[in-house]
Amino acid sequence: MAKNENVLEVKNLNAAYGEAKVIFDVSLNVKEKELVAIVGRNGAGKTTLLKNIVGLLKPVSGSIVFNGEEIKGIPTYQIAQKGLKYIDQDKKVFSELSVRENLELSSYAMNDYNLEKVMEYFPKLETLMDRQGVFLSGGEKQMLMIGRAILGKPQLLLIDEPTEGLAPSIVDDLVKTFKELKNETAIVIVGQNLSFVSRVADRVYAFKEGKIVTEVTGKEDIETANFDKYL
Ligand SMILES: Nc1ncnc2c1ncn2[C@@H]1O[C@H](COP(=O)(O)OP(=O)(O)OP(=O)(O)O)[C@@H](O)[C@H]1O
Ligand SMILES: [Mg+2]
């Protein structure tokens, strides 16, 4: 793929739950190795947007192009196999299984085996290999979720609320992780943590009531933008 090409291009996406419309004509793009944040308040439709992109919900209309290919209508597991990985908001890991088993299960499912890479990003996970998912802290679960997603070579990670409920020191660690991860994959994070966003994002979409209301590019502009004003 040529540099600066869009990894993801969403055009005029509309989404609803039955009669209730939630996403209105959303268009956005993500370039290679770019970290894009979508910020919005509770109920703005951030999770709904991501679920429609990865095929967990069926969009009403619009197009979703990943790596030059229309993926609307393709089952979620196939989208994941193409290199678009989704990490949901609920930090669901298999609670009965150990960290190792959680990782192995994803390996088998996706044919992705690069456990060494996961350990490089999250050395802490190595010490937790035999711990059951149910005993992991929020931060450890988040590491495991991201670890599972990067076992292979994802081209794009969509991460719903990566910092929700995490202690500030863990958030600091995640800042570092994301800055490193960005060297090999494009990332979209959605959330409400504006200070986190301003530390990691290359570009930010402000999202209100199912619509993109503004877009800010560049570290300085992002740091000084008053996103609250838009949300
Ligand atoms: N399964 C569902 N059925 C009907 N309405 C839903 C469903 N899930 C979400 N909604 C509604 O869609 C709207 C958007 O919800 P969504 O979860 O996408 O928001 P969000 O921006 O992710 O919020 P949060 O920051 O709280 O995670 C809300 O009004 C919500 O009540
Ligand atoms: Mg949400």
CSV table of C-alpha atoms and ligand atoms in Angstrom, one decimal:
chain,number,residue,atom,x,y,z
A,1,MET,CA,0.0,0.0,0.0
A,2,ALA,CA,1.3,3.4,-0.9
A,3,LYS,CA,2.1,5.8,1.9
A,4,ASN,CA,-0.6,8.2,3.0
A,5,GLU,CA,-3.2,6.0,1.5
A,6,ASN,CA,-6.3,5.4,3.6
A,7,VAL,CA,-6.3,2.2,5.6
A,8,LEU,CA,-10.0,2.9,6.5
A,9,GLU,CA,-12.4,5.1,4.7
A,10,VAL,CA,-16.0,5.4,6.0
A,11,LYS,CA,-18.4,7.3,3.8
A,12,ASN,CA,-21.9,8.5,4.7
A,13,LEU,CA,-22.5,5.8,7.3
A,14,ASN,CA,-25.9,5.7,8.8
A,15,ALA,CA,-26.8,3.3,11.6
A,16,ALA,CA,-29.8,2.7,13.8
A,17,TYR,CA,-31.3,0.3,16.3
A,18,GLY,CA,-34.6,-0.5,14.6
A,19,GLU,CA,-36.4,2.8,14.1
A,20,ALA,CA,-34.0,4.7,16.3
A,21,LYS,CA,-31.3,6.4,14.3
A,22,VAL,CA,-28.0,6.8,16.1
A,23,ILE,CA,-25.3,7.5,13.4
A,24,PHE,CA,-26.0,10.2,10.8
A,25,ASP,CA,-23.9,10.4,7.6
A,26,VAL,CA,-20.6,9.8,9.2
A,27,SER,CA,-17.5,10.0,7.0
A,28,LEU,CA,-14.0,9.5,8.3
A,29,ASN,CA,-10.7,8.2,7.3
A,30,VAL,CA,-7.6,6.7,8.8
A,31,LYS,CA,-4.2,6.7,7.2
A,32,GLU,CA,-1.4,4.2,7.6
A,33,LYS,CA,0.2,4.3,11.0
A,34,GLU,CA,-2.0,7.1,12.1
A,35,LEU,CA,-3.6,7.3,15.5
A,36,VAL,CA,-7.1,8.8,15.2
A,37,ALA,CA,-9.3,9.5,18.2
A,38,ILE,CA,-13.0,9.9,18.1
A,39,VAL,CA,-14.2,11.8,21.2
A,40,GLY,CA,-17.8,12.2,22.4
A,41,ARG,CA,-19.9,12.1,25.4
A,42,ASN,CA,-21.9,9.2,26.8
A,43,GLY,CA,-24.5,8.0,24.4
A,44,ALA,CA,-23.0,10.0,21.4
A,45,GLY,CA,-22.9,6.7,19.4
A,46,LYS,CA,-19.2,5.9,19.6
A,47,THR,CA,-19.6,2.2,20.3
A,48,THR,CA,-22.4,1.9,17.8
A,49,LEU,CA,-20.1,3.4,15.2
A,50,LEU,CA,-17.3,0.9,15.8
A,51,LYS,CA,-19.7,-2.0,15.9
A,52,ASN,CA,-21.1,-1.0,12.5
A,53,ILE,CA,-17.6,-0.7,11.1
A,54,VAL,CA,-16.6,-4.2,12.1
A,55,GLY,CA,-19.8,-5.8,11.1
A,56,LEU,CA,-21.3,-6.6,14.6
A,57,LEU,CA,-24.2,-4.4,13.6
A,58,LYS,CA,-25.6,-3.9,10.1
A,59,PRO,CA,-25.4,-0.3,8.8
A,60,VAL,CA,-28.5,1.2,7.3
A,61,SER,CA,-26.4,2.8,4.5
A,62,GLY,CA,-23.0,4.0,3.6
A,63,SER,CA,-19.7,2.4,2.7
A,64,ILE,CA,-16.8,1.1,4.7
A,65,VAL,CA,-13.6,0.5,2.8
A,66,PHE,CA,-10.7,-1.2,4.4
A,67,ASN,CA,-7.4,-1.5,2.5
A,68,GLY,CA,-9.3,-0.6,-0.7
A,69,GLU,CA,-11.9,-3.2,-0.2
A,70,GLU,CA,-15.6,-2.7,0.7
A,71,ILE,CA,-16.1,-4.6,3.9
A,72,LYS,CA,-19.7,-3.7,4.6
A,73,GLY,CA,-21.7,-6.9,4.9
A,74,ILE,CA,-18.6,-9.1,5.5
A,75,PRO,CA,-18.8,-11.2,8.8
A,76,THR,CA,-16.8,-9.8,11.7
A,77,TYR,CA,-14.4,-12.7,11.9
A,78,GLN,CA,-13.4,-12.3,8.3
A,79,ILE,CA,-12.9,-8.6,8.8
A,80,ALA,CA,-10.5,-9.5,11.7
A,81,GLN,CA,-8.7,-12.0,9.5
A,82,LYS,CA,-8.1,-9.2,7.0
A,83,GLY,CA,-6.3,-7.3,9.7
A,84,LEU,CA,-8.9,-5.0,11.2
A,85,LYS,CA,-9.1,-5.9,14.9
A,86,TYR,CA,-11.7,-4.6,17.3
A,87,ILE,CA,-11.3,-4.3,21.0
A,88,ASP,CA,-14.6,-3.8,22.7
A,89,GLN,CA,-15.5,-1.5,25.6
A,90,ASP,CA,-16.3,-4.3,28.1
A,91,LYS,CA,-12.7,-5.8,28.3
A,92,LYS,CA,-14.1,-9.3,27.9
A,93,VAL,CA,-11.5,-11.9,28.4
A,94,PHE,CA,-12.2,-15.5,29.1
A,95,SER,CA,-12.3,-15.5,32.8
A,96,GLU,CA,-11.9,-19.2,33.4
A,97,LEU,CA,-8.8,-19.4,31.2
A,98,SER,CA,-5.3,-18.3,32.0
A,99,VAL,CA,-3.6,-15.4,30.2
A,100,ARG,CA,-1.6,-18.0,28.2
A,101,GLU,CA,-4.8,-19.8,27.2
A,102,ASN,CA,-6.5,-16.6,26.3
A,103,LEU,CA,-3.6,-15.7,24.0
A,104,GLU,CA,-3.5,-19.3,22.6
A,105,LEU,CA,-7.1,-19.3,21.8
A,106,SER,CA,-6.8,-16.1,19.8
A,107,SER,CA,-3.8,-17.6,18.1
A,108,TYR,CA,-5.7,-20.7,17.0
A,109,ALA,CA,-8.7,-18.7,15.9
A,110,MET,CA,-6.8,-16.2,13.9
A,111,ASN,CA,-3.7,-18.1,12.9
A,112,ASP,CA,-1.6,-15.4,14.5
A,113,TYR,CA,1.3,-16.6,16.5
A,114,ASN,CA,3.6,-13.8,17.4
A,115,LEU,CA,3.6,-14.2,21.1
A,116,GLU,CA,7.1,-12.6,21.4
A,117,LYS,CA,5.7,-9.4,20.0
A,118,VAL,CA,3.0,-9.3,22.7
A,119,MET,CA,5.7,-9.9,25.4
A,120,GLU,CA,7.8,-7.0,24.0
A,121,TYR,CA,4.9,-4.6,24.3
A,122,PHE,CA,3.6,-6.0,27.5
A,123,PRO,CA,6.5,-7.6,29.5
A,124,LYS,CA,4.1,-7.7,32.5
A,125,LEU,CA,2.0,-10.3,30.8
A,126,GLU,CA,4.9,-12.7,30.8
A,127,THR,CA,4.7,-12.8,34.6
A,128,LEU,CA,0.9,-13.3,34.5
A,129,MET,CA,0.8,-16.2,32.0
A,130,ASP,CA,-0.7,-18.7,34.4
A,131,ARG,CA,-3.1,-16.3,36.1
A,132,GLN,CA,-6.8,-16.8,35.4
A,133,GLY,CA,-8.6,-14.0,33.5
A,134,VAL,CA,-11.0,-13.5,36.3
A,135,PHE,CA,-8.2,-12.3,38.6
A,136,LEU,CA,-6.7,-9.7,36.3
A,137,SER,CA,-6.9,-6.1,37.2
A,138,GLY,CA,-8.5,-3.6,34.7
A,139,GLY,CA,-5.2,-2.6,33.4
A,140,GLU,CA,-4.0,-6.1,33.0
A,141,LYS,CA,-7.1,-7.1,31.1
A,142,GLN,CA,-6.6,-4.1,28.8
A,143,MET,CA,-3.0,-5.4,28.1
A,144,LEU,CA,-4.4,-8.9,27.4
A,145,MET,CA,-7.0,-7.5,25.0
A,146,ILE,CA,-4.5,-5.4,23.1
A,147,GLY,CA,-2.0,-8.3,23.3
A,148,ARG,CA,-4.6,-10.7,21.7
A,149,ALA,CA,-5.2,-8.1,18.9
A,150,ILE,CA,-1.5,-7.7,18.0
A,151,LEU,CA,-0.6,-11.4,17.9
A,152,GLY,CA,-0.8,-11.1,14.2
A,153,LYS,CA,0.0,-8.1,12.1
A,154,PRO,CA,-3.2,-6.0,12.3
A,155,GLN,CA,-3.2,-3.1,10.0
A,156,LEU,CA,-5.8,-1.3,12.0
A,157,LEU,CA,-6.9,-1.6,15.7
A,158,LEU,CA,-10.2,-0.1,16.7
A,159,ILE,CA,-10.2,0.3,20.5
A,160,ASP,CA,-13.3,1.3,22.4
A,161,GLU,CA,-12.5,3.3,25.6
A,162,PRO,CA,-8.9,2.1,26.2
A,163,THR,CA,-8.5,4.0,29.5
A,164,GLU,CA,-11.9,3.6,31.1
A,165,GLY,CA,-11.6,2.8,34.7
A,166,LEU,CA,-7.8,2.6,34.7
A,167,ALA,CA,-5.4,4.3,37.2
A,168,PRO,CA,-3.4,7.2,36.0
A,169,SER,CA,-0.1,5.2,36.1
A,170,ILE,CA,-1.6,2.5,33.9
A,171,VAL,CA,-2.8,5.3,31.5
A,172,ASP,CA,0.8,6.6,31.4
A,173,ASP,CA,1.9,3.1,30.4
A,174,LEU,CA,-0.7,3.0,27.7
A,175,VAL,CA,0.4,6.3,26.2
A,176,LYS,CA,3.9,4.7,25.8
A,177,THR,CA,2.4,1.5,24.3
A,178,PHE,CA,0.3,3.4,21.8
A,179,LYS,CA,3.2,5.6,20.7
A,180,GLU,CA,5.2,2.4,20.0
A,181,LEU,CA,2.3,0.5,18.4
A,182,LYS,CA,1.6,3.3,16.0
A,183,ASN,CA,4.9,2.5,14.3
A,184,GLU,CA,3.4,-0.7,13.0
A,185,THR,CA,-0.4,-0.3,12.8
A,186,ALA,CA,-3.0,2.4,12.4
A,187,ILE,CA,-5.1,2.9,15.5
A,188,VAL,CA,-8.5,4.3,16.2
A,189,ILE,CA,-9.5,5.0,19.8
A,190,VAL,CA,-12.9,6.2,20.9
A,191,GLY,CA,-13.6,7.7,24.3
A,192,GLN,CA,-14.1,10.6,26.6
A,193,ASN,CA,-10.6,10.9,28.1
A,194,LEU,CA,-9.5,14.1,26.5
A,195,SER,CA,-6.2,14.4,28.2
A,196,PHE,CA,-5.2,10.9,27.1
A,197,VAL,CA,-6.3,11.7,23.6
A,198,SER,CA,-4.3,14.9,23.5
A,199,ARG,CA,-1.2,12.8,24.5
A,200,VAL,CA,-1.4,10.2,21.8
A,201,ALA,CA,-3.6,11.3,18.8
A,202,ASP,CA,-2.5,12.6,15.4
A,203,ARG,CA,-6.0,13.6,14.6
A,204,VAL,CA,-9.2,13.9,16.5
A,205,TYR,CA,-12.8,13.8,15.4
A,206,ALA,CA,-15.3,15.4,17.8
A,207,PHE,CA,-18.5,13.3,17.7
A,208,LYS,CA,-21.8,14.6,19.0
A,209,GLU,CA,-25.2,13.0,18.8
A,210,GLY,CA,-24.2,10.6,16.0
A,211,LYS,CA,-22.4,13.2,13.9
A,212,ILE,CA,-18.9,14.4,13.4
A,213,VAL,CA,-18.9,18.0,14.4
A,214,THR,CA,-15.3,18.9,14.0
A,215,GLU,CA,-11.9,17.5,13.1
A,216,VAL,CA,-8.5,18.7,14.6
A,217,THR,CA,-5.1,17.7,13.2
A,218,GLY,CA,-1.7,18.1,14.6
A,219,LYS,CA,-0.2,17.8,18.1
A,220,GLU,CA,-0.3,21.5,19.0
A,221,ASP,CA,-3.8,22.1,17.7
A,222,ILE,CA,-5.1,19.0,19.5
A,223,GLU,CA,-3.4,20.1,22.8
A,224,THR,CA,-5.0,23.5,22.7
A,225,ALA,CA,-8.4,22.6,21.2
A,226,ASN,CA,-11.3,23.0,23.5
A,227,PHE,CA,-13.1,19.8,22.6
A,228,ASP,CA,-15.7,20.4,25.4
A,229,LYS,CA,-17.0,23.2,23.4
A,230,TYR,CA,-18.0,20.9,20.6
A,231,LEU,CA,-19.4,18.0,22.7
B,1,LIG,N1,-28.7,-2.4,21.6
B,1,LIG,C1,-29.3,-1.2,21.6
B,1,LIG,N2,-30.6,-1.0,21.3
B,1,LIG,C2,-31.1,0.2,21.3
B,1,LIG,N3,-30.5,1.4,21.5
B,1,LIG,C3,-29.2,1.3,21.8
B,1,LIG,C4,-28.5,0.0,21.9
B,1,LIG,N4,-27.2,0.2,22.2
B,1,LIG,C5,-27.1,1.5,22.3
B,1,LIG,N5,-28.2,2.2,22.1
B,1,LIG,C6,-28.5,3.6,22.1
B,1,LIG,O1,-27.7,4.2,21.1
B,1,LIG,C7,-27.1,5.5,21.5
B,1,LIG,C8,-25.6,5.4,21.4
B,1,LIG,O2,-25.1,4.5,22.3
B,1,LIG,P1,-23.5,4.1,22.2
B,1,LIG,O3,-23.3,2.9,23.2
B,1,LIG,O4,-23.1,3.9,20.8
B,1,LIG,O5,-22.9,5.4,22.8
B,1,LIG,P2,-21.4,5.7,23.3
B,1,LIG,O6,-21.0,7.0,22.6
B,1,LIG,O7,-20.5,4.5,23.0
B,1,LIG,O8,-21.6,5.9,24.8
B,1,LIG,P3,-20.6,5.6,26.1
B,1,LIG,O9,-19.6,6.7,26.1
B,1,LIG,O10,-21.5,5.6,27.3
B,1,LIG,O11,-19.9,4.3,25.8
B,1,LIG,C9,-27.6,5.6,23.0
B,1,LIG,O12,-28.7,6.5,23.0
B,1,LIG,C10,-28.0,4.2,23.4
B,1,LIG,O13,-29.0,4.3,24.4
B,2,MG,MG,-19.5,3.3,24.2
